[in-house]
PDB file of C-alpha atoms in Angstrom:
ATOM      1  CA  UNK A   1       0.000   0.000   0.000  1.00 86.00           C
ATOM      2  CA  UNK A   2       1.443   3.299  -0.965  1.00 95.00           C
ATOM      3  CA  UNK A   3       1.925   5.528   1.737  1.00 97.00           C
ATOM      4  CA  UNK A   4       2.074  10.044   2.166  1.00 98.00           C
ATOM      5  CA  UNK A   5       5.910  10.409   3.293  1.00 98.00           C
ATOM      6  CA  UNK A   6       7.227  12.983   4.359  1.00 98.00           C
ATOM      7  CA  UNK A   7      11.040  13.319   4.803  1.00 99.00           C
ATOM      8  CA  UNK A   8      12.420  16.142   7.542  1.00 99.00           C
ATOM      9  CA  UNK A   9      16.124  16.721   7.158  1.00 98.00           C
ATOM     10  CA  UNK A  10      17.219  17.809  10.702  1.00 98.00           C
ATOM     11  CA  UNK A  11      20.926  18.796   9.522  1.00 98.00           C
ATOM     12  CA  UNK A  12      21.381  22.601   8.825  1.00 97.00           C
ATOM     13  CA  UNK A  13      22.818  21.882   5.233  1.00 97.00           C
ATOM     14  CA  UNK A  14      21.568  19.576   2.018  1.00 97.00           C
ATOM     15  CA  UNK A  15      24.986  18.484   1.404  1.00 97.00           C
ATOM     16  CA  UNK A  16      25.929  16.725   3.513  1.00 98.00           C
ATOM     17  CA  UNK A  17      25.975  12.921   4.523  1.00 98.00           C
ATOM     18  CA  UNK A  18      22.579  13.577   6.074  1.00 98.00           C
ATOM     19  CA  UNK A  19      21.045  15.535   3.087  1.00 98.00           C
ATOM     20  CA  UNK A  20      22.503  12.142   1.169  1.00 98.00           C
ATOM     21  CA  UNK A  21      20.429  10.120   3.576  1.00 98.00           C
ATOM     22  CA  UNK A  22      17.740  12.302   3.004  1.00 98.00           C
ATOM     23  CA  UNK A  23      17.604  11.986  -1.063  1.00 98.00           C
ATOM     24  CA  UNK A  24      18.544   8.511  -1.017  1.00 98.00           C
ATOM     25  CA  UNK A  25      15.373   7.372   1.223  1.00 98.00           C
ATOM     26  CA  UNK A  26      13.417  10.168  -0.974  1.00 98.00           C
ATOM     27  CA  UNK A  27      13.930   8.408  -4.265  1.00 98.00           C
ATOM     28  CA  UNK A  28      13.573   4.708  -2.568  1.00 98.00           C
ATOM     29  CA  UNK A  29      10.346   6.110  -1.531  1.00 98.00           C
ATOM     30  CA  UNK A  30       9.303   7.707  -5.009  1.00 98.00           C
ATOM     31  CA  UNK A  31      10.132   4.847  -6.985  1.00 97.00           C
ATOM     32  CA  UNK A  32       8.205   2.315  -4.957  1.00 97.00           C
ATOM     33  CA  UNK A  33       5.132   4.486  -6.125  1.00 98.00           C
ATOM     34  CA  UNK A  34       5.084   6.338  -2.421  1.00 98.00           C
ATOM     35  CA  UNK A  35       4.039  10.542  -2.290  1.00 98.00           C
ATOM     36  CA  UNK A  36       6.890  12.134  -0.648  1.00 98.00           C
ATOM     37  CA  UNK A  37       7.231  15.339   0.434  1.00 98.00           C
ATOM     38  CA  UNK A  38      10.178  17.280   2.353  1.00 98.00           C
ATOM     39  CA  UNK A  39      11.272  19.719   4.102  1.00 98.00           C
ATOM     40  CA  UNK A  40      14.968  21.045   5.350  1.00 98.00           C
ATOM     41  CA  UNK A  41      15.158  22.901   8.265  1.00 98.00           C
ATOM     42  CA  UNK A  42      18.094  24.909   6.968  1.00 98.00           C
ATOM     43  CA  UNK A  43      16.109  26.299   3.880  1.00 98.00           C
ATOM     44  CA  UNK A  44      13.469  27.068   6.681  1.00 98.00           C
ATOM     45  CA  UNK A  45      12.764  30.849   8.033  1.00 98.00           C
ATOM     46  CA  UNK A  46      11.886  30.385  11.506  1.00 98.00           C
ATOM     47  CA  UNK A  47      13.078  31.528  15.246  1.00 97.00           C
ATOM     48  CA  UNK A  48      14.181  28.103  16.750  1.00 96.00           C
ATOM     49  CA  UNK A  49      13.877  30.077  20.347  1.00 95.00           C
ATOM     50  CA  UNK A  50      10.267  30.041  22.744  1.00 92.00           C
ATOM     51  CA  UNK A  51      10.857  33.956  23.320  1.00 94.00           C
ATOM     52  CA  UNK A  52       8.222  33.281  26.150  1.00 93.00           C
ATOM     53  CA  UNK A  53       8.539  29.819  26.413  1.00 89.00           C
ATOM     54  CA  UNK A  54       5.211  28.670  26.814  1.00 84.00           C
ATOM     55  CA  UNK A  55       2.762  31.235  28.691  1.00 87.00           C
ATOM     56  CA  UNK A  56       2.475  32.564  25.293  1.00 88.00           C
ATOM     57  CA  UNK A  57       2.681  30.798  21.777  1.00 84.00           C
ATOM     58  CA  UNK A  58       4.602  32.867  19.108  1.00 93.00           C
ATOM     59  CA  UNK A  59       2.206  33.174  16.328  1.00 96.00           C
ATOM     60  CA  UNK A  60       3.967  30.720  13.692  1.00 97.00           C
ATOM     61  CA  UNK A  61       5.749  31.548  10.866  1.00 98.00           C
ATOM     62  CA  UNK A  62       4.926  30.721   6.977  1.00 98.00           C
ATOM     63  CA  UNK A  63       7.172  27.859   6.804  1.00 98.00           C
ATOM     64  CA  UNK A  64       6.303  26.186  10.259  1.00 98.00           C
ATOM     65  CA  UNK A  65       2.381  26.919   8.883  1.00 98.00           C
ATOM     66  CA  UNK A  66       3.628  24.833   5.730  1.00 98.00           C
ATOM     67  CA  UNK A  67       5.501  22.150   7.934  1.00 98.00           C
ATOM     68  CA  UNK A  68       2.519  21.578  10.580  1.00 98.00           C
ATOM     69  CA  UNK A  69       0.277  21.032   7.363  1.00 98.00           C
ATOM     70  CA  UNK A  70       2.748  18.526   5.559  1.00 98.00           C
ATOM     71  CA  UNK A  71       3.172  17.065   9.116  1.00 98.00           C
ATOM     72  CA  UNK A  72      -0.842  16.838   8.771  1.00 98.00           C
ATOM     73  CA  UNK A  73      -0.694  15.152   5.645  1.00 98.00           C
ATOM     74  CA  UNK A  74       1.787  11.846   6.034  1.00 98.00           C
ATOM     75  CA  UNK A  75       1.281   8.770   7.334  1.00 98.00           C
ATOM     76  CA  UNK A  76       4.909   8.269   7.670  1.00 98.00           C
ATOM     77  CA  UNK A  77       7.585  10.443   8.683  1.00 98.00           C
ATOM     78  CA  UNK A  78      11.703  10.265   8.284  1.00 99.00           C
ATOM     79  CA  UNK A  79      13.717  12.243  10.243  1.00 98.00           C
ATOM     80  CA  UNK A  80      17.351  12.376   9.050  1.00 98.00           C
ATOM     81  CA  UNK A  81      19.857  13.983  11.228  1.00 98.00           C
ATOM     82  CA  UNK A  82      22.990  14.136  13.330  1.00 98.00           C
ATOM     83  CA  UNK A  83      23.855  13.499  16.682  1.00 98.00           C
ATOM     84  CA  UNK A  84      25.923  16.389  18.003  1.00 97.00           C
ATOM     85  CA  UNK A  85      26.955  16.352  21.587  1.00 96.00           C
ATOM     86  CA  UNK A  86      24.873  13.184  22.432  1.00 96.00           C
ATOM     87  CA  UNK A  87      21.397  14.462  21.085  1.00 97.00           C
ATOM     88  CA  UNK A  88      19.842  16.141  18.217  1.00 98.00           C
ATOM     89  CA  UNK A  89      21.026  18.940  16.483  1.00 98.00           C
ATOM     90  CA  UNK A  90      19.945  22.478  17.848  1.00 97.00           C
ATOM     91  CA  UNK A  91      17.879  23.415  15.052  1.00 98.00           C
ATOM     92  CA  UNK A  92      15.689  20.489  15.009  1.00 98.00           C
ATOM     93  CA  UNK A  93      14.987  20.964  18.924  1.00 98.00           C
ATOM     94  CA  UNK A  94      13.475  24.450  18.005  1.00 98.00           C
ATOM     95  CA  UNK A  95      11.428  23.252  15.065  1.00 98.00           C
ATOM     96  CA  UNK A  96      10.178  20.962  17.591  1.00 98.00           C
ATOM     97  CA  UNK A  97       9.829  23.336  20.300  1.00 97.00           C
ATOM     98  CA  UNK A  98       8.038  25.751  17.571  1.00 97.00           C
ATOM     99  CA  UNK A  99       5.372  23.512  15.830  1.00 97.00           C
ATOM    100  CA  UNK A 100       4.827  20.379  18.574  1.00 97.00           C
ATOM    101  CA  UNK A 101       2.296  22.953  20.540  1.00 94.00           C
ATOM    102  CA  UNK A 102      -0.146  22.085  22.760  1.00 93.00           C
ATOM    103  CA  UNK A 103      -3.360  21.260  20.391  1.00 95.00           C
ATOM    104  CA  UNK A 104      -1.842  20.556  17.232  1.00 97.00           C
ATOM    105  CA  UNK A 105       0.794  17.455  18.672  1.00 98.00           C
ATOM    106  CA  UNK A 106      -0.724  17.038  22.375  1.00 96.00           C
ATOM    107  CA  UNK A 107      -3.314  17.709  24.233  1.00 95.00           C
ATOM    108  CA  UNK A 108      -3.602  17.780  28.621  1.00 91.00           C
ATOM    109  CA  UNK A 109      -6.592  15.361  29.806  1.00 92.00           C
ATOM    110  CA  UNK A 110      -8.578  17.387  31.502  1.00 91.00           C
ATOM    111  CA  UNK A 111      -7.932  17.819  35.590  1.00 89.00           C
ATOM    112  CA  UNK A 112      -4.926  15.266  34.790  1.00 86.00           C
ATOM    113  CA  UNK A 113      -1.761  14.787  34.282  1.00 85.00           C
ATOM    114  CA  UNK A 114      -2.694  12.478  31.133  1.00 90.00           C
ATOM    115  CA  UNK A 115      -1.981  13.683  27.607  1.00 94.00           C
ATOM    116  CA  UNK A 116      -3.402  12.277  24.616  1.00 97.00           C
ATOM    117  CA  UNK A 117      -1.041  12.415  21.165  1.00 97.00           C
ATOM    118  CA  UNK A 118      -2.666  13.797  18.681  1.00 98.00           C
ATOM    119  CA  UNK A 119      -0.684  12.802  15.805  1.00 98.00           C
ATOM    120  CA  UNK A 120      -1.465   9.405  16.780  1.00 98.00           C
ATOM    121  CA  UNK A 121      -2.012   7.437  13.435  1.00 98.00           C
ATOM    122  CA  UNK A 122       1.802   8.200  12.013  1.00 98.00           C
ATOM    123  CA  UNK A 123       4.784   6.129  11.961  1.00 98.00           C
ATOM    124  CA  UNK A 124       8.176   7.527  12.311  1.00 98.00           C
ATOM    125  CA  UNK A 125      11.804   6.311  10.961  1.00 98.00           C
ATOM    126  CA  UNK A 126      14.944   8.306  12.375  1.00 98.00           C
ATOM    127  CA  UNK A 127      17.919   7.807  10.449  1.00 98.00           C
ATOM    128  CA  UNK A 128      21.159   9.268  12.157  1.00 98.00           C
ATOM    129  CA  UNK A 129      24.390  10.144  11.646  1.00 98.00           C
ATOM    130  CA  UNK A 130      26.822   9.435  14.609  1.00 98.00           C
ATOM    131  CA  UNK A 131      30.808  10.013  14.812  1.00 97.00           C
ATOM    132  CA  UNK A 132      30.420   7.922  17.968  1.00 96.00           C
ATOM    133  CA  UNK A 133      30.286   3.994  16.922  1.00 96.00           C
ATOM    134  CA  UNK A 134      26.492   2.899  17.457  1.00 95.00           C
ATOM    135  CA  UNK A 135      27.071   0.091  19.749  1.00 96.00           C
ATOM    136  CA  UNK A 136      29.254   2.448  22.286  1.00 95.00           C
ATOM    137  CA  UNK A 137      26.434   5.100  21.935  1.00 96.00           C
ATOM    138  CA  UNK A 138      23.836   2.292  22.972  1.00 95.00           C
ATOM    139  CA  UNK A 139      25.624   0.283  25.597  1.00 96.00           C
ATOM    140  CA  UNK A 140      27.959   3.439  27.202  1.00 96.00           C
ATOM    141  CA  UNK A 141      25.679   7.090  26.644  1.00 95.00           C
ATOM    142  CA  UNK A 142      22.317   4.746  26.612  1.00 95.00           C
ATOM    143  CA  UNK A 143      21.059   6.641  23.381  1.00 96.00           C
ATOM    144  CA  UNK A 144      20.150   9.671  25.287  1.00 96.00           C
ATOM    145  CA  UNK A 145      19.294  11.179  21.642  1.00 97.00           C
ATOM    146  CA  UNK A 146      17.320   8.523  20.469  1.00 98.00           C
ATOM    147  CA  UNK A 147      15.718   8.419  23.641  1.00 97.00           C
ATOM    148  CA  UNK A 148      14.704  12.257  23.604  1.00 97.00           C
ATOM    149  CA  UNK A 149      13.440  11.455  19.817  1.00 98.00           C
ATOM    150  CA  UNK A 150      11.281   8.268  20.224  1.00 98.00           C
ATOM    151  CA  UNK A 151      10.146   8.613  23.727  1.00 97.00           C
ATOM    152  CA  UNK A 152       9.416  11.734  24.755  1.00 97.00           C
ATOM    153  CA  UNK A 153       8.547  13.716  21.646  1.00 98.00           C
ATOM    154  CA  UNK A 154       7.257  11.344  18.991  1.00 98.00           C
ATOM    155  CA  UNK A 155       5.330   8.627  21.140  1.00 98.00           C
ATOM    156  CA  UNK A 156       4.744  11.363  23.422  1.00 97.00           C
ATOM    157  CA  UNK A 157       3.011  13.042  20.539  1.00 98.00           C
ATOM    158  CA  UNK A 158       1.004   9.433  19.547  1.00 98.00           C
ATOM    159  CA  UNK A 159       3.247   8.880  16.690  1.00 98.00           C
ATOM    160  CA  UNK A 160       4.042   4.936  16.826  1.00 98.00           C
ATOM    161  CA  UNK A 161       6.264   2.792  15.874  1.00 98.00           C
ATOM    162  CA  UNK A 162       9.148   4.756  15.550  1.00 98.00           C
ATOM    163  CA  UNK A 163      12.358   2.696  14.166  1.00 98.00           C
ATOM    164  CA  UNK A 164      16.028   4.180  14.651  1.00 98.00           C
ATOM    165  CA  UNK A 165      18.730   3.419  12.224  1.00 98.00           C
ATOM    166  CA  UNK A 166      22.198   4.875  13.047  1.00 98.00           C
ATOM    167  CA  UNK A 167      25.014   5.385  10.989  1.00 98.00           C
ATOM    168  CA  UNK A 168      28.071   5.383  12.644  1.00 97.00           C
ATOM    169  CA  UNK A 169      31.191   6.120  12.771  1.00 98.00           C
ATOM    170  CA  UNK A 170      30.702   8.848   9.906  1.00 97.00           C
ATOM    171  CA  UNK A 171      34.228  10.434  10.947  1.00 95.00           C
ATOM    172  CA  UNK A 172      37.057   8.818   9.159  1.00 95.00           C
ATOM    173  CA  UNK A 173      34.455   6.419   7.210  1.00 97.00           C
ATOM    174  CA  UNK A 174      35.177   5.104   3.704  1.00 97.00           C
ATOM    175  CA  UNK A 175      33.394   6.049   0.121  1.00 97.00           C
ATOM    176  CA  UNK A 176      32.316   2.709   0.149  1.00 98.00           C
ATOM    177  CA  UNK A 177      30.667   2.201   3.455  1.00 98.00           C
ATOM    178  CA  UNK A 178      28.569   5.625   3.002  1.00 98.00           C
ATOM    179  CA  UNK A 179      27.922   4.297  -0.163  1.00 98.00           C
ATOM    180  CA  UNK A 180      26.441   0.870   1.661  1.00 98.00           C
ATOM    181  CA  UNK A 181      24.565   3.773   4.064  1.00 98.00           C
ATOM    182  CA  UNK A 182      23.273   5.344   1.057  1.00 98.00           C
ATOM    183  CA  UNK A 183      21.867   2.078  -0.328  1.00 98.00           C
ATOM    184  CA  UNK A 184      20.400   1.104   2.759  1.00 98.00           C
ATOM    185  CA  UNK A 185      18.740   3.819   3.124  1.00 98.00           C
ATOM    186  CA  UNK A 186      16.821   3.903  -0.820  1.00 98.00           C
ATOM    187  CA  UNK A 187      16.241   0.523   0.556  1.00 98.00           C
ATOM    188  CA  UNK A 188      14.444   1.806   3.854  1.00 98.00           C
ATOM    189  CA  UNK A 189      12.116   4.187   2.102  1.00 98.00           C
ATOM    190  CA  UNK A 190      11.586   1.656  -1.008  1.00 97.00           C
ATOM    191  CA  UNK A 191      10.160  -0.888   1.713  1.00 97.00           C
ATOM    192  CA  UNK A 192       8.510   2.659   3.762  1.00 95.00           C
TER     193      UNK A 192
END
């Protein structure tokens, strides 16, 4: 069954191994007959910072409109980024900060503590770029990053199953194994 895709590049630039990522799983997608959409948050005019945090919302901007509505749209969505510092890149945070509000990704229960996701209905894939070898960021840091992706914004949100493919170690790494990354990952979105 062909699916509405959308594909968020978290990385502030296109070219780069995680705007490769991006593309790659973009044309697996496209030529398994899938609508794909995407977005990169570099190309994207928005403040990444809660100027009030959240006693008030800052009215959105165009392109966090546009990415709440594609967001809307898919029934599957890719995040491709980096791990910088043990977590996600700074720029992704505040896209999430800026468009996961309160009524469009969540909602409280009433008189509880209880929140209901209300993108429920999605699936997510994360693919990410590490320096840091994956099994030494899984057994020794304990995937703080992946952690802080899945658990408490995406499920948090309703968005389940979320799978996490890292690619690691990017530093030093051969033409051929990012070429094997690339594949794998026009592989992941032509199986999406």
């Amino acid at each position: 069954m062909n699916k509405r895709i959308l594909v968020i590049l978290g990385h502030p630039l296109e070219d780069s191994l995680c705007g490769a990522l991006a593309q790659a799983y973009s044309k697996g997608a496209e030529v398994s007959g899938h609508e794909v959409r995407t977005l990169s948050l570099g190309k994207l005019v928005f403040d990444p910072i809660l100027r009030d945090g959240y006693a008030k919302i800052q009215e959105l901007e165009p392109d966090l409109l546009a990415a709440q509505e594609a967001m809307s749209w898919a029934q599957h969505i890719v995040f491709v980024y980096p791990i910088w510092w043990g977590s996600i890149p700074a720029l992704l945070k505040g896209f999430f900060d800026r468009i996961f509000l309160p009524g469009f990704a969540f909602k409280f229960r009433e008189g509880s503590l209880m929140v209901d996701g209300l993108l429920a209905g999605r699936s997510a894939h994360l693919l990410v770029a590490m320096d840091t070898p994956p099994w030494y960021y899984r057994w020794i840091y304990r995937m703080p990053g992946h952690n802080q992706m899945k658990r408490t914004i995406l499920e948090f949100c309703g968005i389940k199953p979320v799978a996490v493919t890292s690619f690691g170690p990017v530093k030093d790494s051969r033409p051929k194994v990012r070429e094997q990354w690339l594949s794998r990952a026009f592989t992941y979105g032509s199986n999406a």
